[in-house]
Short mmCIF file of C-alpha atoms in Angstrom, two decimals:
data_model
loop_
_atom_site.label_atom_id
_atom_site.label_comp_id
_atom_site.label_asym_id
_atom_site.label_seq_id
_atom_site.Cartn_x
_atom_site.Cartn_y
_atom_site.Cartn_z
CA UNK A 1061 0.00 0.00 0.00
CA UNK A 1062 1.36 3.40 -0.98
CA UNK A 1063 1.57 5.76 2.04
CA UNK A 1064 -0.50 8.55 0.44
CA UNK A 1065 -2.02 7.33 -2.84
CA UNK A 1066 -5.05 5.21 -2.01
CA UNK A 1067 -7.75 3.56 -4.15
CA UNK A 1068 -11.44 3.97 -3.41
CA UNK A 1069 -12.72 2.03 -0.35
CA UNK A 1070 -13.50 -1.59 -1.08
CA UNK A 1071 -11.36 -1.97 -4.21
CA UNK A 1072 -8.59 -3.83 -2.40
CA UNK A 1073 -11.23 -6.32 -1.22
CA UNK A 1074 -11.65 -7.50 -4.81
CA UNK A 1075 -9.91 -10.78 -5.47
CA UNK A 1076 -8.39 -10.94 -8.95
CA UNK A 1077 -10.48 -12.97 -11.38
CA UNK A 1078 -8.65 -16.04 -12.65
CA UNK A 1079 -9.62 -17.42 -16.04
CA UNK A 1080 -9.41 -21.05 -17.02
CA UNK A 1081 -5.90 -22.41 -17.46
CA UNK A 1082 -4.84 -22.87 -21.10
CA UNK A 1083 -1.42 -24.56 -20.89
CA UNK A 1084 0.37 -27.26 -18.92
CA UNK A 1085 4.13 -26.88 -18.61
CA UNK A 1086 5.93 -29.69 -20.42
CA UNK A 1087 2.78 -31.28 -21.83
CA UNK A 1088 1.85 -31.20 -25.52
CA UNK A 1089 -1.39 -32.16 -27.29
CA UNK A 1090 -3.39 -30.36 -24.62
CA UNK A 1091 -7.20 -30.43 -24.60
CA UNK A 1092 -8.56 -27.27 -22.98
CA UNK A 1093 -11.89 -27.89 -21.23
CA UNK A 1094 -11.62 -25.11 -18.67
CA UNK A 1095 -13.29 -22.02 -20.18
CA UNK A 1096 -16.60 -23.22 -21.68
CA UNK A 1097 -15.48 -22.39 -25.21
CA UNK A 1098 -17.22 -23.77 -28.28
CA UNK A 1099 -14.98 -26.61 -29.56
CA UNK A 1100 -16.20 -25.94 -33.11
CA UNK A 1101 -15.00 -22.34 -33.09
CA UNK A 1102 -16.91 -19.55 -34.83
CA UNK A 1103 -19.40 -19.86 -37.73
CA UNK A 1104 -17.94 -19.75 -41.25
CA UNK A 1105 -19.90 -16.54 -41.91
CA UNK A 1106 -18.17 -14.93 -38.92
CA UNK A 1107 -14.74 -16.02 -40.13
CA UNK A 1108 -15.46 -14.53 -43.55
CA UNK A 1109 -16.58 -11.26 -41.94
CA UNK A 1110 -13.34 -11.19 -39.95
CA UNK A 1111 -11.33 -11.48 -43.17
CA UNK A 1112 -13.29 -8.69 -44.84
CA UNK A 1113 -12.89 -6.39 -41.83
CA UNK A 1114 -9.14 -6.12 -42.37
CA UNK A 1115 -9.80 -3.55 -45.10
CA UNK A 1116 -11.34 -1.07 -42.67
CA UNK A 1117 -8.98 -1.29 -39.71
CA UNK A 1118 -8.06 2.38 -40.12
CA UNK A 1119 -11.68 3.49 -39.63
CA UNK A 1120 -13.31 4.18 -36.30
CA UNK A 1121 -16.24 1.87 -35.54
CA UNK A 1122 -19.88 2.90 -35.57
CA UNK A 1123 -20.67 4.47 -32.22
CA UNK A 1124 -24.30 3.34 -31.89
CA UNK A 1125 -23.83 -0.32 -32.94
CA UNK A 1126 -26.98 0.05 -35.05
CA UNK A 1127 -26.29 -2.78 -37.53
CA UNK A 1128 -25.53 -5.31 -34.79
CA UNK A 1129 -28.49 -4.22 -32.68
CA UNK A 1130 -30.75 -4.52 -35.72
CA UNK A 1131 -29.48 -8.02 -36.45
CA UNK A 1132 -29.98 -9.13 -32.83
CA UNK A 1133 -33.47 -7.66 -32.86
CA UNK A 1134 -34.41 -9.45 -36.09
CA UNK A 1135 -33.09 -12.84 -34.97
CA UNK A 1136 -34.57 -12.78 -31.45
CA UNK A 1137 -37.69 -10.66 -32.07
CA UNK A 1138 -36.56 -7.74 -29.90
CA UNK A 1139 -36.72 -3.97 -30.16
CA UNK A 1140 -33.24 -2.80 -31.33
CA UNK A 1141 -33.70 0.52 -29.53
CA UNK A 1142 -33.71 -1.36 -26.21
CA UNK A 1143 -30.51 -3.29 -26.91
CA UNK A 1144 -27.08 -2.20 -25.65
CA UNK A 1145 -23.82 -3.83 -26.75
CA UNK A 1146 -20.72 -4.18 -24.63
CA UNK A 1147 -17.30 -5.75 -24.25
CA UNK A 1148 -18.73 -9.12 -23.33
CA UNK A 1149 -21.78 -9.32 -21.08
CA UNK A 1150 -19.29 -8.51 -18.28
CA UNK A 1151 -19.30 -4.86 -19.35
CA UNK A 1152 -23.11 -4.70 -19.23
CA UNK A 1153 -22.99 -6.14 -15.70
CA UNK A 1154 -20.42 -3.51 -14.76
CA UNK A 1155 -22.56 -0.72 -16.25
CA UNK A 1156 -25.56 -1.88 -14.22
CA UNK A 1157 -23.60 -1.76 -10.97
CA UNK A 1158 -22.12 1.64 -11.81
CA UNK A 1159 -25.52 3.05 -12.69
CA UNK A 1160 -27.72 1.61 -9.96
CA UNK A 1161 -25.57 0.62 -6.97
CA UNK A 1162 -23.19 2.51 -4.74
CA UNK A 1163 -22.15 2.99 -1.11
CA UNK A 1164 -24.95 1.89 1.20
CA UNK A 1165 -26.65 -0.20 -1.50
CA UNK A 1166 -26.75 -3.99 -1.73
CA UNK A 1167 -26.33 -6.26 -4.75
CA UNK A 1168 -27.62 -9.81 -4.42
CA UNK A 1169 -26.06 -12.83 -6.12
CA UNK A 1170 -26.45 -16.54 -5.51
CA UNK A 1171 -24.02 -18.74 -3.63
CA UNK A 1172 -22.36 -20.24 -6.71
CA UNK A 1173 -23.04 -17.40 -9.14
CA UNK A 1174 -20.65 -15.81 -11.64
CA UNK A 1175 -17.79 -14.08 -9.80
CA UNK A 1176 -18.14 -10.84 -11.79
CA UNK A 1177 -21.35 -9.96 -9.91
CA UNK A 1178 -19.45 -9.54 -6.66
CA UNK A 1179 -16.48 -7.86 -8.35
CA UNK A 1180 -18.65 -5.30 -10.16
CA UNK A 1181 -20.65 -4.57 -7.00
CA UNK A 1182 -17.49 -3.91 -4.99
CA UNK A 1183 -16.08 -1.75 -7.80
CA UNK A 1184 -19.17 0.45 -7.53
CA UNK A 1185 -18.79 0.74 -3.76
CA UNK A 1186 -21.87 -1.39 -3.09
CA UNK A 1187 -22.17 -4.35 -0.74
CA UNK A 1188 -22.49 -7.78 -2.38
CA UNK A 1189 -24.93 -10.11 -0.62
CA UNK A 1190 -24.47 -13.83 -1.19
CA UNK A 1191 -27.65 -15.96 -0.99
CA UNK A 1192 -27.61 -19.71 -0.43
CA UNK A 1193 -28.73 -22.04 -3.19
CA UNK A 1194 -30.75 -25.22 -2.69
CA UNK A 1195 -28.45 -28.08 -3.67
CA UNK A 1196 -26.75 -25.91 -6.32
CA UNK A 1197 -30.06 -24.58 -7.70
CA UNK A 1198 -31.27 -20.97 -7.33
CA UNK A 1199 -33.64 -20.58 -4.37
CA UNK A 1200 -36.13 -17.79 -5.15
CA UNK A 1201 -37.49 -17.69 -1.61
CA UNK A 1202 -33.99 -17.27 -0.19
CA UNK A 1203 -33.34 -14.36 -2.57
CA UNK A 1204 -36.59 -12.65 -1.59
CA UNK A 1205 -35.79 -13.12 2.09
CA UNK A 1206 -32.47 -11.31 1.54
CA UNK A 1207 -34.09 -8.31 -0.14
CA UNK A 1208 -34.64 -5.05 1.74
CA UNK A 1209 -34.82 -1.31 1.15
CA UNK A 1210 -31.09 -1.27 0.28
CA UNK A 1211 -31.35 -3.90 -2.47
CA UNK A 1212 -30.71 -2.35 -5.89
CA UNK A 1213 -29.74 -5.28 -8.12
CA UNK A 1214 -30.36 -9.02 -8.09
CA UNK A 1215 -28.13 -11.03 -10.43
CA UNK A 1216 -29.34 -14.44 -11.57
CA UNK A 1217 -27.47 -16.56 -14.12
CA UNK A 1218 -29.89 -18.96 -15.78
CA UNK A 1219 -28.47 -21.48 -16.64
CA UNK A 1220 -25.96 -20.85 -13.89
CA UNK A 1221 -22.20 -21.05 -14.15
CA UNK A 1222 -20.54 -23.17 -12.77
CA UNK A 1223 -23.41 -25.42 -11.66
CA UNK A 1224 -25.21 -25.74 -15.01
CA UNK A 1225 -28.59 -25.74 -13.25
CA UNK A 1226 -31.52 -23.43 -14.00
CA UNK A 1227 -34.98 -22.45 -12.80
CA UNK A 1228 -38.12 -22.16 -14.91
CA UNK A 1229 -39.96 -19.16 -16.29
CA UNK A 1230 -42.55 -19.31 -13.51
CA UNK A 1231 -39.94 -18.95 -10.78
CA UNK A 1232 -38.21 -16.10 -12.62
CA UNK A 1233 -41.54 -14.28 -12.95
CA UNK A 1234 -42.34 -14.86 -9.27
CA UNK A 1235 -38.99 -13.37 -8.31
CA UNK A 1236 -39.40 -10.31 -10.53
CA UNK A 1237 -42.90 -9.63 -9.23
CA UNK A 1238 -41.90 -9.78 -5.56
CA UNK A 1239 -38.75 -7.64 -5.65
CA UNK A 1240 -38.68 -4.33 -3.77
CA UNK A 1241 -39.82 -1.45 -5.99
CA UNK A 1242 -36.32 0.05 -6.30
CA UNK A 1243 -34.63 -3.20 -7.39
CA UNK A 1244 -33.74 -4.54 -10.84
CA UNK A 1245 -33.59 -8.25 -11.67
CA UNK A 1246 -30.71 -9.03 -14.03
CA UNK A 1247 -31.06 -12.33 -15.92
CA UNK A 1248 -27.65 -13.42 -17.17
CA UNK A 1249 -28.24 -15.62 -20.22
CA UNK A 1250 -24.64 -16.38 -21.24
CA UNK A 1251 -25.62 -20.02 -21.82
CA UNK A 1252 -29.23 -19.47 -22.89
CA UNK A 1253 -28.69 -20.60 -26.48
CA UNK A 1254 -27.86 -24.09 -25.25
CA UNK A 1255 -31.45 -24.50 -24.01
CA UNK A 1256 -33.94 -25.34 -26.77
CA UNK A 1257 -36.91 -22.94 -26.80
CA UNK A 1258 -35.65 -20.75 -23.94
CA UNK A 1259 -35.92 -16.98 -24.47
CA UNK A 1260 -33.54 -16.16 -21.58
CA UNK A 1261 -36.19 -13.99 -19.95
CA UNK A 1262 -36.94 -11.77 -22.96
CA UNK A 1263 -40.70 -12.16 -22.46
CA UNK A 1264 -40.28 -11.14 -18.82
CA UNK A 1265 -38.34 -8.04 -19.90
CA UNK A 1266 -41.22 -7.17 -22.22
CA UNK A 1267 -43.81 -7.64 -19.48
CA UNK A 1268 -42.10 -5.67 -16.71
CA UNK A 1269 -40.08 -2.51 -16.13
CA UNK A 1270 -37.66 -3.99 -13.56
CA UNK A 1271 -35.98 -6.81 -15.54
CA UNK A 1272 -32.84 -6.70 -17.71
CA UNK A 1273 -31.42 -9.58 -19.75
CA UNK A 1274 -27.74 -10.01 -20.69
CA UNK A 1275 -26.30 -12.27 -23.38
CA UNK A 1276 -22.90 -13.00 -24.92
CA UNK A 1277 -21.26 -14.06 -28.18
CA UNK A 1278 -18.43 -15.77 -26.27
CA UNK A 1279 -20.06 -19.17 -25.78
CA UNK A 1280 -22.13 -20.88 -28.48
CA UNK A 1281 -21.11 -18.36 -31.16
CA UNK A 1282 -17.42 -19.04 -30.49
CA UNK A 1283 -16.31 -15.39 -30.33
CA UNK A 1284 -14.70 -15.33 -26.89
CA UNK A 1285 -11.56 -13.77 -28.35
CA UNK A 1286 -13.47 -10.74 -29.65
CA UNK A 1287 -15.41 -9.96 -26.44
CA UNK A 1288 -18.93 -9.02 -27.55
CA UNK A 1289 -22.01 -9.08 -25.35
CA UNK A 1290 -25.35 -7.36 -25.21
CA UNK A 1291 -28.21 -6.48 -22.93
CA UNK A 1292 -31.94 -5.97 -23.37
CA UNK A 1293 -34.11 -4.05 -20.97
CA UNK A 1294 -36.67 -1.33 -20.39
CA UNK A 1295 -35.96 1.86 -22.28
CA UNK A 1296 -35.42 3.79 -19.04
CA UNK A 1297 -32.57 1.43 -18.07
CA UNK A 1298 -30.94 1.24 -21.51
CA UNK A 1299 -30.94 5.05 -21.76
CA UNK A 1300 -29.02 5.23 -18.48
CA UNK A 1301 -26.51 2.53 -19.42
CA UNK A 1302 -25.72 4.22 -22.73
CA UNK A 1303 -24.59 7.28 -20.79
CA UNK A 1304 -21.84 5.12 -19.25
CA UNK A 1305 -20.87 3.26 -22.41
CA UNK A 1306 -17.79 4.56 -24.22
CA UNK A 1307 -18.56 5.60 -27.82
CA UNK A 1308 -16.01 3.14 -29.27
CA UNK A 1309 -16.23 0.30 -26.76
CA UNK A 1310 -16.53 -2.28 -29.55
CA UNK A 1311 -14.20 -2.47 -32.55
CA UNK A 1312 -15.30 -2.57 -36.17
CA UNK A 1313 -14.06 -6.17 -36.37
CA UNK A 1314 -16.05 -7.22 -33.31
CA UNK A 1315 -19.24 -5.56 -34.54
CA UNK A 1316 -19.11 -7.01 -38.06
CA UNK A 1317 -18.12 -10.51 -36.97
CA UNK A 1318 -20.81 -10.63 -34.27
CA UNK A 1319 -23.46 -9.52 -36.77
CA UNK A 1320 -22.48 -12.32 -39.15
CA UNK A 1321 -22.49 -14.82 -36.28
CA UNK A 1322 -25.95 -13.98 -34.92
CA UNK A 1323 -27.47 -14.37 -38.37
CA UNK A 1324 -26.12 -17.93 -38.70
CA UNK A 1325 -28.80 -19.72 -36.72
CA UNK A 1326 -28.11 -23.01 -38.52
CA UNK A 1327 -24.66 -23.06 -36.91
CA UNK A 1328 -26.21 -22.36 -33.52
CA UNK A 1329 -28.64 -25.26 -33.89
CA UNK A 1330 -25.89 -27.70 -34.90
CA UNK A 1331 -23.73 -26.68 -31.93
CA UNK A 1332 -26.64 -26.91 -29.48
CA UNK A 1333 -27.59 -30.39 -30.68
CA UNK A 1334 -24.03 -31.72 -30.59
CA UNK A 1335 -23.45 -30.18 -27.16
CA UNK A 1336 -26.59 -31.86 -25.80
CA UNK A 1337 -25.52 -35.22 -27.23
CA UNK A 1338 -22.02 -35.17 -25.77
CA UNK A 1339 -23.13 -33.57 -22.50
CA UNK A 1340 -25.51 -36.44 -21.87
CA UNK A 1341 -22.89 -38.98 -22.85
CA UNK A 1342 -20.17 -37.48 -20.63
CA UNK A 1343 -22.46 -37.10 -17.61
CA UNK A 1344 -23.54 -40.74 -17.91
CA UNK A 1345 -19.99 -41.98 -18.39
CA UNK A 1346 -18.72 -40.15 -15.30
CA UNK A 1347 -21.71 -41.30 -13.24
CA UNK A 1348 -20.77 -44.88 -14.12
CA UNK A 1349 -17.34 -44.16 -12.61
CA UNK A 1350 -18.90 -42.86 -9.39
CA UNK A 1351 -18.63 -39.17 -10.30
CA UNK A 1352 -22.14 -37.63 -10.29
CA UNK A 1353 -23.30 -34.29 -11.68
CA UNK A 1354 -26.54 -32.33 -11.67
CA UNK A 1355 -28.53 -32.17 -14.92
CA UNK A 1356 -26.78 -29.40 -16.86
CA UNK A 1357 -28.42 -26.96 -19.27
CA UNK A 1358 -25.15 -25.37 -20.41
CA UNK A 1359 -22.01 -26.46 -22.27
CA UNK A 1360 -20.32 -27.98 -19.25
CA UNK A 1361 -20.99 -30.34 -16.39
CA UNK A 1362 -20.06 -29.91 -12.75
CA UNK A 1363 -18.44 -33.19 -11.72
CA UNK A 1364 -18.71 -33.85 -7.98
CA UNK A 1365 -16.06 -35.81 -6.09
CA UNK A 1366 -15.99 -37.16 -2.55
CA UNK A 1367 -14.13 -34.13 -1.20
CA UNK A 1368 -11.74 -31.34 -2.15
CA UNK A 1369 -8.71 -33.60 -1.83
CA UNK A 1370 -10.07 -36.06 -4.41
CA UNK A 1371 -11.05 -33.24 -6.78
CA UNK A 1372 -7.55 -31.74 -6.56
CA UNK A 1373 -5.96 -35.14 -7.13
CA UNK A 1374 -8.11 -35.78 -10.18
CA UNK A 1375 -7.31 -32.32 -11.56
CA UNK A 1376 -3.58 -33.05 -11.24
CA UNK A 1377 -4.05 -36.50 -12.81
CA UNK A 1378 -5.83 -34.95 -15.80
CA UNK A 1379 -3.21 -32.23 -16.27
CA UNK A 1380 -0.46 -34.83 -16.43
CA UNK A 1381 -2.33 -36.26 -19.42
CA UNK A 1382 -2.83 -32.91 -21.12
CA UNK A 1383 -6.45 -32.43 -20.04
CA UNK A 1384 -7.27 -29.03 -18.54
CA UNK A 1385 -10.54 -28.66 -16.62
CA UNK A 1386 -11.57 -26.00 -14.09
CA UNK A 1387 -11.17 -26.10 -10.33
CA UNK A 1388 -14.07 -24.14 -8.85
CA UNK A 1389 -13.10 -23.72 -5.20
CA UNK A 1390 -13.39 -19.96 -5.77
CA UNK A 1391 -17.11 -20.53 -6.40
CA UNK A 1392 -17.52 -22.36 -3.10
CA UNK A 1393 -17.30 -25.79 -4.72
CA UNK A 1394 -13.87 -27.18 -3.74
CA UNK A 1395 -15.05 -30.78 -4.20
CA UNK A 1396 -16.00 -30.19 -7.85
CA UNK A 1397 -14.43 -29.88 -11.28
CA UNK A 1398 -16.20 -28.00 -14.05
CA UNK A 1399 -15.66 -29.76 -17.36
CA UNK A 1400 -16.46 -28.03 -20.65
CA UNK A 1401 -18.21 -30.17 -23.25
CA UNK A 1402 -15.62 -30.45 -26.01
CA UNK A 1403 -15.86 -32.32 -29.28
CA UNK A 1404 -16.40 -36.08 -29.17
CA UNK A 1405 -12.68 -37.03 -29.08
CA UNK A 1406 -12.08 -34.56 -26.25
CA UNK A 1407 -15.04 -35.84 -24.24
CA UNK A 1408 -14.01 -39.46 -24.69
CA UNK A 1409 -10.44 -38.66 -23.73
CA UNK A 1410 -11.40 -36.89 -20.48
CA UNK A 1411 -13.91 -39.61 -19.57
CA UNK A 1412 -11.32 -42.34 -20.10
CA UNK A 1413 -8.79 -40.47 -17.95
CA UNK A 1414 -11.27 -39.98 -15.09
CA UNK A 1415 -12.13 -43.67 -15.33
CA UNK A 1416 -8.43 -44.42 -14.94
CA UNK A 1417 -8.20 -42.08 -11.96
CA UNK A 1418 -11.14 -43.83 -10.29
CA UNK A 1419 -9.57 -47.22 -10.97
CA UNK A 1420 -12.37 -48.30 -13.28
CA UNK A 1421 -10.41 -48.10 -16.55
CA UNK A 1422 -6.91 -49.27 -17.31
#
């Protein structure tokens, strides 16, 4: 700590976010299953758009993101005027905390929710409030019991990361209806596209004036390296968030590639179907080895071991074989490993290795 130069109160309480490991020292032919990336990469249309964008690198990007917002609106049946785009959905989350929470306010998140909720709340000077889940599933009654006159934001990832569990539309609507009048419900739909027929809460946003939905291009669209996300909400909220958004927060490349990606719904369907197939296969294979997981609605499963020691030992065993998964002790789940659903060879390889670790396979 410098003797006279000090950051704002609470900032030093923020633990640095650690992304999924990508390399193992001394090991080649590594399979990375630690960051919930799409093993099939980006759609061909998006790759083509990336190539074309090289000719306009000297130009500043469009400041209002109108073409991308229009494309999102057309594909998902939403009003483009009520869409805001950001550097991943993380930036939208940060905007919400900056705009609506501060010293003396509280921001609710669930026990095993995305770590950025707490980080963004602390960055705004607000107090994060952690609410228990019911066997790794969001507990609406527990959230409502934690609400009070200081509650400004309630963050709910659905499906949730890292548990993969989700609640239904009825429970989301019940939560939104019972919140204090000054509070906003934020539905984080980073993994929504992996759930057939799920609108990620868009209909709830349309029906109410206290619900905001966030989405990302980093998961099923395979654009994690470009960092593009978006939010949809009541006009009064979007107008406020746009006052915080930098005019050039997204590059020309990111905007044009994301627009091409969102219009390729055939790619999305193929990825969702293949993810569901291999997710079911991997969950069943690990269960046969004595490693259970909850039904997952995302592109990963949360493998549960006997205790933290066994989870750590399995993680080390996998790394020795070039298989990188995610330890999630930071999410309050030290006995678990989060395993991204890779392509079929990757899934079979990690299943075989865990079988070896459990002494079931040779």
